[in-house]
């Protein structure tokens, strides 16, 4: 097999461009299972009784996992050399794009703790254990949830910043009021404005741990007002994010539909067009039912007689 086609095939398997590709499906399941196994191992290592009994087995599992993740990382770097043609930057552009991307940095962070511990044995193992939990983000290769959230917030950036600005003002206002109302009665809990701001932040986000609560009548009134404002601000932020997700899905459907219309101009879908649409469906996180629904609507519109067509053909 030619080097370029071999790189392309590896990229298809690792990225999962085709839903009916069994090797790509197996790769996703294997990496997903390995990531979940690593997260489970990190959690079990924190239990002394389990770590004392299964310490050797968990250590071997870590070594095998790092070896597999390292090979996967190197394979992705090599395979991404097929992303761009020579005229568009060639192999170096594709590999650089992957290495510096969110996914590339996550893949590197997934294996970095092991090599750091080997090079610097004096590092705190608890810190390395926490860093190893970054491996859960490797699942982002097969789920666009985090990317969807970032794009949704980016799309509604101004509204999101405005809501956070209002939340900051409300937190500062009610935190300061609570300081003046409670600092004499509870100097250990509301002795400073920063301590009162902690209470305001917890209350405004509707968490309310209950570790700090007012005892004066004025403080209780402020607490009720703060809780009410917290519900309003959280509802506002939730509405912005929900609306951003809905708008993003609508935009993706529109882009996919436009691409589908372009592909169906000649009345049929060719192999390269099907591959491109399948790749867009995966990138846009569209389900098979959604894609089939869009396809059915486009085909129905293409088959429907256009206005005035009968008048033109009538004798």
Coordinates of C-alpha atoms in Angstrom, one line a residue:
X1 CA 0.0 0.0 0.0
X2 CA 1.2 3.5 -0.9
X3 CA 2.5 5.5 2.1
X4 CA -0.1 8.3 1.5
X5 CA -3.0 5.9 1.3
X6 CA -1.7 4.1 4.4
X7 CA -1.6 7.4 6.3
X8 CA -5.1 8.2 5.1
X9 CA -6.4 4.8 6.2
X10 CA -4.8 5.1 9.7
X11 CA -6.3 8.6 10.0
X12 CA -9.8 7.2 9.1
X13 CA -9.4 4.4 11.7
X14 CA -8.2 6.8 14.5
X15 CA -10.6 9.6 13.7
X16 CA -13.6 7.4 12.9
X17 CA -14.7 9.2 9.7
X18 CA -17.0 6.3 8.5
X19 CA -19.7 4.9 10.8
X20 CA -19.7 1.5 9.0
X21 CA -15.9 1.0 9.3
X22 CA -15.5 -1.9 11.7
X23 CA -11.8 -1.1 12.4
X24 CA -12.6 2.5 13.2
X25 CA -15.5 1.3 15.5
X26 CA -13.2 -1.2 17.2
X27 CA -10.5 1.5 17.7
X28 CA -13.1 3.8 19.4
X29 CA -14.4 1.1 21.6
X30 CA -10.9 -0.1 22.6
X31 CA -9.6 3.4 23.4
X32 CA -12.8 4.3 25.3
X33 CA -12.6 1.1 27.4
X34 CA -8.9 1.7 28.1
X35 CA -9.6 5.3 29.2
X36 CA -12.4 4.3 31.5
X37 CA -10.2 1.5 32.9
X38 CA -7.5 4.1 33.6
X39 CA -9.9 6.4 35.4
X40 CA -11.2 3.4 37.5
X41 CA -7.6 2.5 38.3
X42 CA -6.8 6.0 39.5
X43 CA -9.8 6.0 41.7
X44 CA -9.0 2.6 43.2
X45 CA -5.4 3.6 43.9
X46 CA -6.7 6.3 46.3
X47 CA -8.2 3.5 48.5
X48 CA -5.4 2.2 50.7
X49 CA -6.9 -1.2 51.2
X50 CA -7.3 -1.8 47.5
X51 CA -4.0 -0.2 46.6
X52 CA -2.2 -2.6 49.0
X53 CA -3.8 -5.7 47.5
X54 CA -3.8 -4.7 43.8
X55 CA -0.9 -2.3 43.7
X56 CA 1.2 -4.5 41.4
X57 CA -1.6 -5.2 39.0
X58 CA -2.6 -1.6 38.8
X59 CA 1.1 -0.7 38.2
X60 CA 1.3 -3.1 35.3
X61 CA -2.0 -1.8 33.9
X62 CA -0.5 1.7 34.0
X63 CA 2.6 0.6 32.1
X64 CA 0.6 -1.2 29.4
X65 CA -1.8 1.8 29.1
X66 CA 1.0 4.3 28.7
X67 CA 2.6 2.1 26.1
X68 CA -0.6 1.9 24.1
X69 CA -1.4 5.7 24.5
X70 CA 2.2 6.5 23.4
X71 CA 1.9 4.4 20.3
X72 CA -1.5 6.0 19.6
X73 CA -0.1 9.5 20.0
X74 CA 2.8 8.7 17.6
X75 CA 0.4 7.1 15.2
X76 CA -1.9 10.1 15.2
X77 CA 1.1 12.4 14.6
X78 CA 2.2 10.3 11.6
X79 CA -1.3 9.8 10.2
X80 CA -2.2 13.5 10.3
X81 CA 0.5 14.0 7.7
X82 CA -2.2 13.0 5.2
X83 CA -4.6 15.8 6.2
X84 CA -3.3 18.3 3.7
X85 CA -2.0 18.1 0.2
X86 CA 1.6 19.1 -0.6
X87 CA 0.3 22.4 -2.2
X88 CA -1.7 23.2 1.0
X89 CA 1.2 22.7 3.4
X90 CA 1.8 19.0 3.3
X91 CA 2.6 16.6 6.1
X92 CA 4.2 19.2 8.4
X93 CA 1.1 21.4 8.4
X94 CA -1.2 18.4 9.3
X95 CA 1.1 17.2 12.1
X96 CA 1.6 20.6 13.5
X97 CA -2.1 21.3 13.5
X98 CA -2.7 18.1 15.5
X99 CA 0.1 18.5 18.0
X100 CA -1.0 22.1 18.9
X101 CA -4.7 21.3 18.8
X102 CA -6.8 20.6 21.9
X103 CA -6.9 16.9 21.2
X104 CA -3.2 16.7 20.6
X105 CA -2.4 18.5 23.9
X106 CA -4.8 16.1 25.7
X107 CA -3.2 13.1 24.2
X108 CA 0.2 14.4 25.3
X109 CA -1.0 15.2 28.8
X110 CA -2.4 11.6 29.0
X111 CA 1.1 10.1 28.8
X112 CA 3.2 13.0 30.3
X113 CA 2.7 12.1 34.0
X114 CA 4.4 8.7 33.5
X115 CA 7.4 10.1 31.8
X116 CA 7.7 13.0 34.3
X117 CA 7.6 10.5 37.1
X118 CA 10.4 8.4 35.4
X119 CA 12.5 11.5 34.8
X120 CA 11.8 13.2 38.1
X121 CA 11.1 10.5 40.7
X122 CA 10.8 13.1 43.5
X123 CA 7.5 14.5 42.2
X124 CA 4.4 14.3 44.4
X125 CA 2.5 11.1 43.4
X126 CA -0.8 12.7 44.3
X127 CA -0.3 15.5 41.8
X128 CA 0.6 13.0 39.1
X129 CA -2.5 10.9 40.0
X130 CA -4.7 14.0 39.5
X131 CA -3.0 14.8 36.2
X132 CA -3.6 11.3 35.0
X133 CA -7.4 12.0 35.2
X134 CA -6.9 14.2 32.2
X135 CA -7.1 11.0 30.2
X136 CA -10.8 11.2 30.4
X137 CA -10.7 14.1 27.9
X138 CA -9.3 11.6 25.4
X139 CA -12.9 10.6 24.9
X140 CA -13.4 14.0 23.2
X141 CA -12.0 12.3 20.1
X142 CA -15.3 10.5 19.8
X143 CA -17.6 13.1 21.4
X144 CA -17.9 16.8 20.5
X145 CA -19.6 17.7 23.8
X146 CA -16.8 20.0 25.0
X147 CA -16.3 21.5 21.6
X148 CA -20.0 22.1 21.3
X149 CA -20.1 23.9 24.6
X150 CA -17.1 26.1 23.7
X151 CA -18.7 27.0 20.3
X152 CA -22.0 27.7 21.9
X153 CA -20.5 30.1 24.5
X154 CA -18.4 31.7 21.7
X155 CA -21.5 32.2 19.7
X156 CA -23.3 33.9 22.5
X157 CA -20.1 35.5 24.0
X158 CA -21.6 39.0 24.5
X159 CA -24.7 37.7 26.2
X160 CA -22.7 35.4 28.3
X161 CA -20.3 38.1 29.4
X162 CA -23.2 40.4 30.1
X163 CA -24.8 37.8 32.4
X164 CA -21.6 37.1 34.2
X165 CA -21.1 40.9 34.7
X166 CA -24.6 41.1 36.3
X167 CA -23.8 38.1 38.5
X168 CA -20.5 39.8 39.6
X169 CA -22.3 43.0 40.5
X170 CA -25.0 41.2 42.4
X171 CA -22.4 39.1 44.3
X172 CA -20.4 42.2 45.2
X173 CA -23.5 44.1 46.3
X174 CA -25.1 41.5 48.5
X175 CA -21.8 40.3 49.8
X176 CA -21.0 43.8 51.0
X177 CA -24.5 44.3 52.5
X178 CA -24.2 41.0 54.3
X179 CA -20.8 42.1 55.7
X180 CA -22.3 45.2 57.3
X181 CA -25.4 43.3 58.6
X182 CA -23.5 40.3 60.1
X183 CA -19.9 41.2 60.9
X184 CA -20.8 42.3 64.4
X185 CA -22.9 39.2 65.2
X186 CA -20.6 36.7 63.5
X187 CA -17.1 38.1 63.2
X188 CA -15.7 34.6 62.6
X189 CA -17.9 34.0 59.5
X190 CA -18.6 37.5 58.2
X191 CA -15.5 39.3 59.6
X192 CA -14.3 40.6 56.2
X193 CA -15.9 41.4 52.9
X194 CA -14.0 38.6 51.1
X195 CA -15.6 36.1 53.5
X196 CA -19.0 37.6 52.8
X197 CA -18.3 37.4 49.1
X198 CA -17.7 33.6 49.5
X199 CA -21.2 33.3 51.1
X200 CA -22.7 35.5 48.3
X201 CA -21.1 33.4 45.6
X202 CA -22.3 30.1 47.1
X203 CA -25.8 31.4 47.7
X204 CA -26.2 33.1 44.3
X205 CA -25.3 29.8 42.5
X206 CA -28.1 28.2 44.5
X207 CA -25.6 25.7 46.1
X208 CA -25.9 27.0 49.6
X209 CA -23.6 24.7 51.6
X210 CA -25.2 25.8 54.9
X211 CA -21.8 26.3 56.6
X212 CA -22.4 30.0 56.8
X213 CA -25.8 31.5 57.4
X214 CA -27.1 34.9 58.8
X215 CA -28.5 35.2 62.3
X216 CA -29.7 38.8 62.4
X217 CA -33.1 39.9 60.9
X218 CA -31.4 42.2 58.5
X219 CA -29.0 39.4 57.4
X220 CA -31.9 37.0 56.8
X221 CA -33.7 39.6 54.6
X222 CA -30.5 40.0 52.6
X223 CA -30.2 36.3 52.4
X224 CA -33.7 35.9 50.9
X225 CA -33.0 38.6 48.4
X226 CA -29.7 37.0 47.4
X227 CA -31.3 33.6 47.0
X228 CA -34.0 35.1 44.8
X229 CA -31.4 36.9 42.6
X230 CA -29.4 33.7 42.4
X231 CA -32.3 31.9 40.9
X232 CA -32.8 34.7 38.4
X233 CA -29.1 34.9 37.3
X234 CA -28.6 31.1 37.1
X235 CA -31.8 30.9 35.0
X236 CA -30.5 33.7 32.8
X237 CA -27.2 31.9 32.2
X238 CA -28.9 28.6 31.6
X239 CA -31.2 30.2 29.0
X240 CA -28.3 31.7 27.2
X241 CA -26.4 28.4 27.0
X242 CA -29.6 26.5 26.0
X243 CA -30.4 29.1 23.3
X244 CA -26.8 29.0 22.0
X245 CA -26.9 25.2 21.7
X246 CA -30.2 25.4 19.8
X247 CA -28.9 28.0 17.4
X248 CA -25.7 26.0 16.9
X249 CA -27.7 22.9 16.0
X250 CA -29.8 24.9 13.6
X251 CA -26.7 26.3 11.9
X252 CA -25.2 22.9 11.6
X253 CA -28.4 21.5 10.1
X254 CA -28.5 24.4 7.6
X255 CA -24.8 23.8 6.6
X256 CA -25.4 20.1 6.2
X257 CA -28.5 20.7 4.2
X258 CA -26.8 23.1 1.9
X259 CA -24.0 20.7 1.3
X260 CA -26.5 17.9 0.6
X261 CA -28.4 20.1 -1.9
X262 CA -25.2 20.8 -3.7
X263 CA -24.3 17.1 -3.8
X264 CA -27.8 16.2 -5.2
X265 CA -27.7 18.8 -8.0
X266 CA -27.0 16.0 -10.5
X267 CA -29.6 13.7 -9.0
X268 CA -27.4 11.2 -7.2
X269 CA -24.7 11.0 -4.5
X270 CA -21.3 9.9 -5.5
X271 CA -18.8 8.0 -3.3
X272 CA -16.7 11.1 -2.5
X273 CA -19.8 13.1 -1.7
X274 CA -21.1 10.4 0.6
X275 CA -17.7 10.4 2.4
X276 CA -17.7 14.1 2.8
X277 CA -21.3 14.2 4.1
X278 CA -20.6 11.4 6.5
X279 CA -17.6 13.3 7.8
X280 CA -19.7 16.5 8.2
X281 CA -22.4 14.5 10.0
X282 CA -19.8 13.2 12.5
X283 CA -18.2 16.6 12.9
X284 CA -21.6 18.3 13.5
X285 CA -22.7 15.5 15.9
X286 CA -25.8 14.8 13.8
X287 CA -27.6 11.5 14.4
X288 CA -28.5 9.1 11.6
X289 CA -32.2 9.9 12.1
X290 CA -31.5 13.7 11.7
X291 CA -29.4 13.1 8.6
X292 CA -32.0 10.9 7.1
X293 CA -34.7 13.4 7.9
X294 CA -32.8 16.2 6.1
X295 CA -32.1 13.9 3.2
X296 CA -35.8 13.0 2.9
X297 CA -36.8 16.6 2.9
X298 CA -34.3 17.6 0.2
X299 CA -35.3 14.6 -2.0
X300 CA -39.0 15.5 -1.6
X301 CA -38.4 19.1 -2.6
X302 CA -36.3 18.0 -5.6
X303 CA -39.1 15.6 -6.7
X304 CA -41.9 18.2 -6.2
X305 CA -43.0 20.1 -9.4
X306 CA -41.7 23.6 -9.4
X307 CA -44.3 26.5 -9.5
X308 CA -45.3 27.3 -13.1
X309 CA -43.8 24.1 -14.5
X310 CA -47.2 22.7 -15.7
X311 CA -48.1 26.0 -17.4
X312 CA -44.9 25.9 -19.4
X313 CA -45.4 22.4 -20.6
X314 CA -49.1 22.7 -21.3
X315 CA -50.1 22.7 -25.0

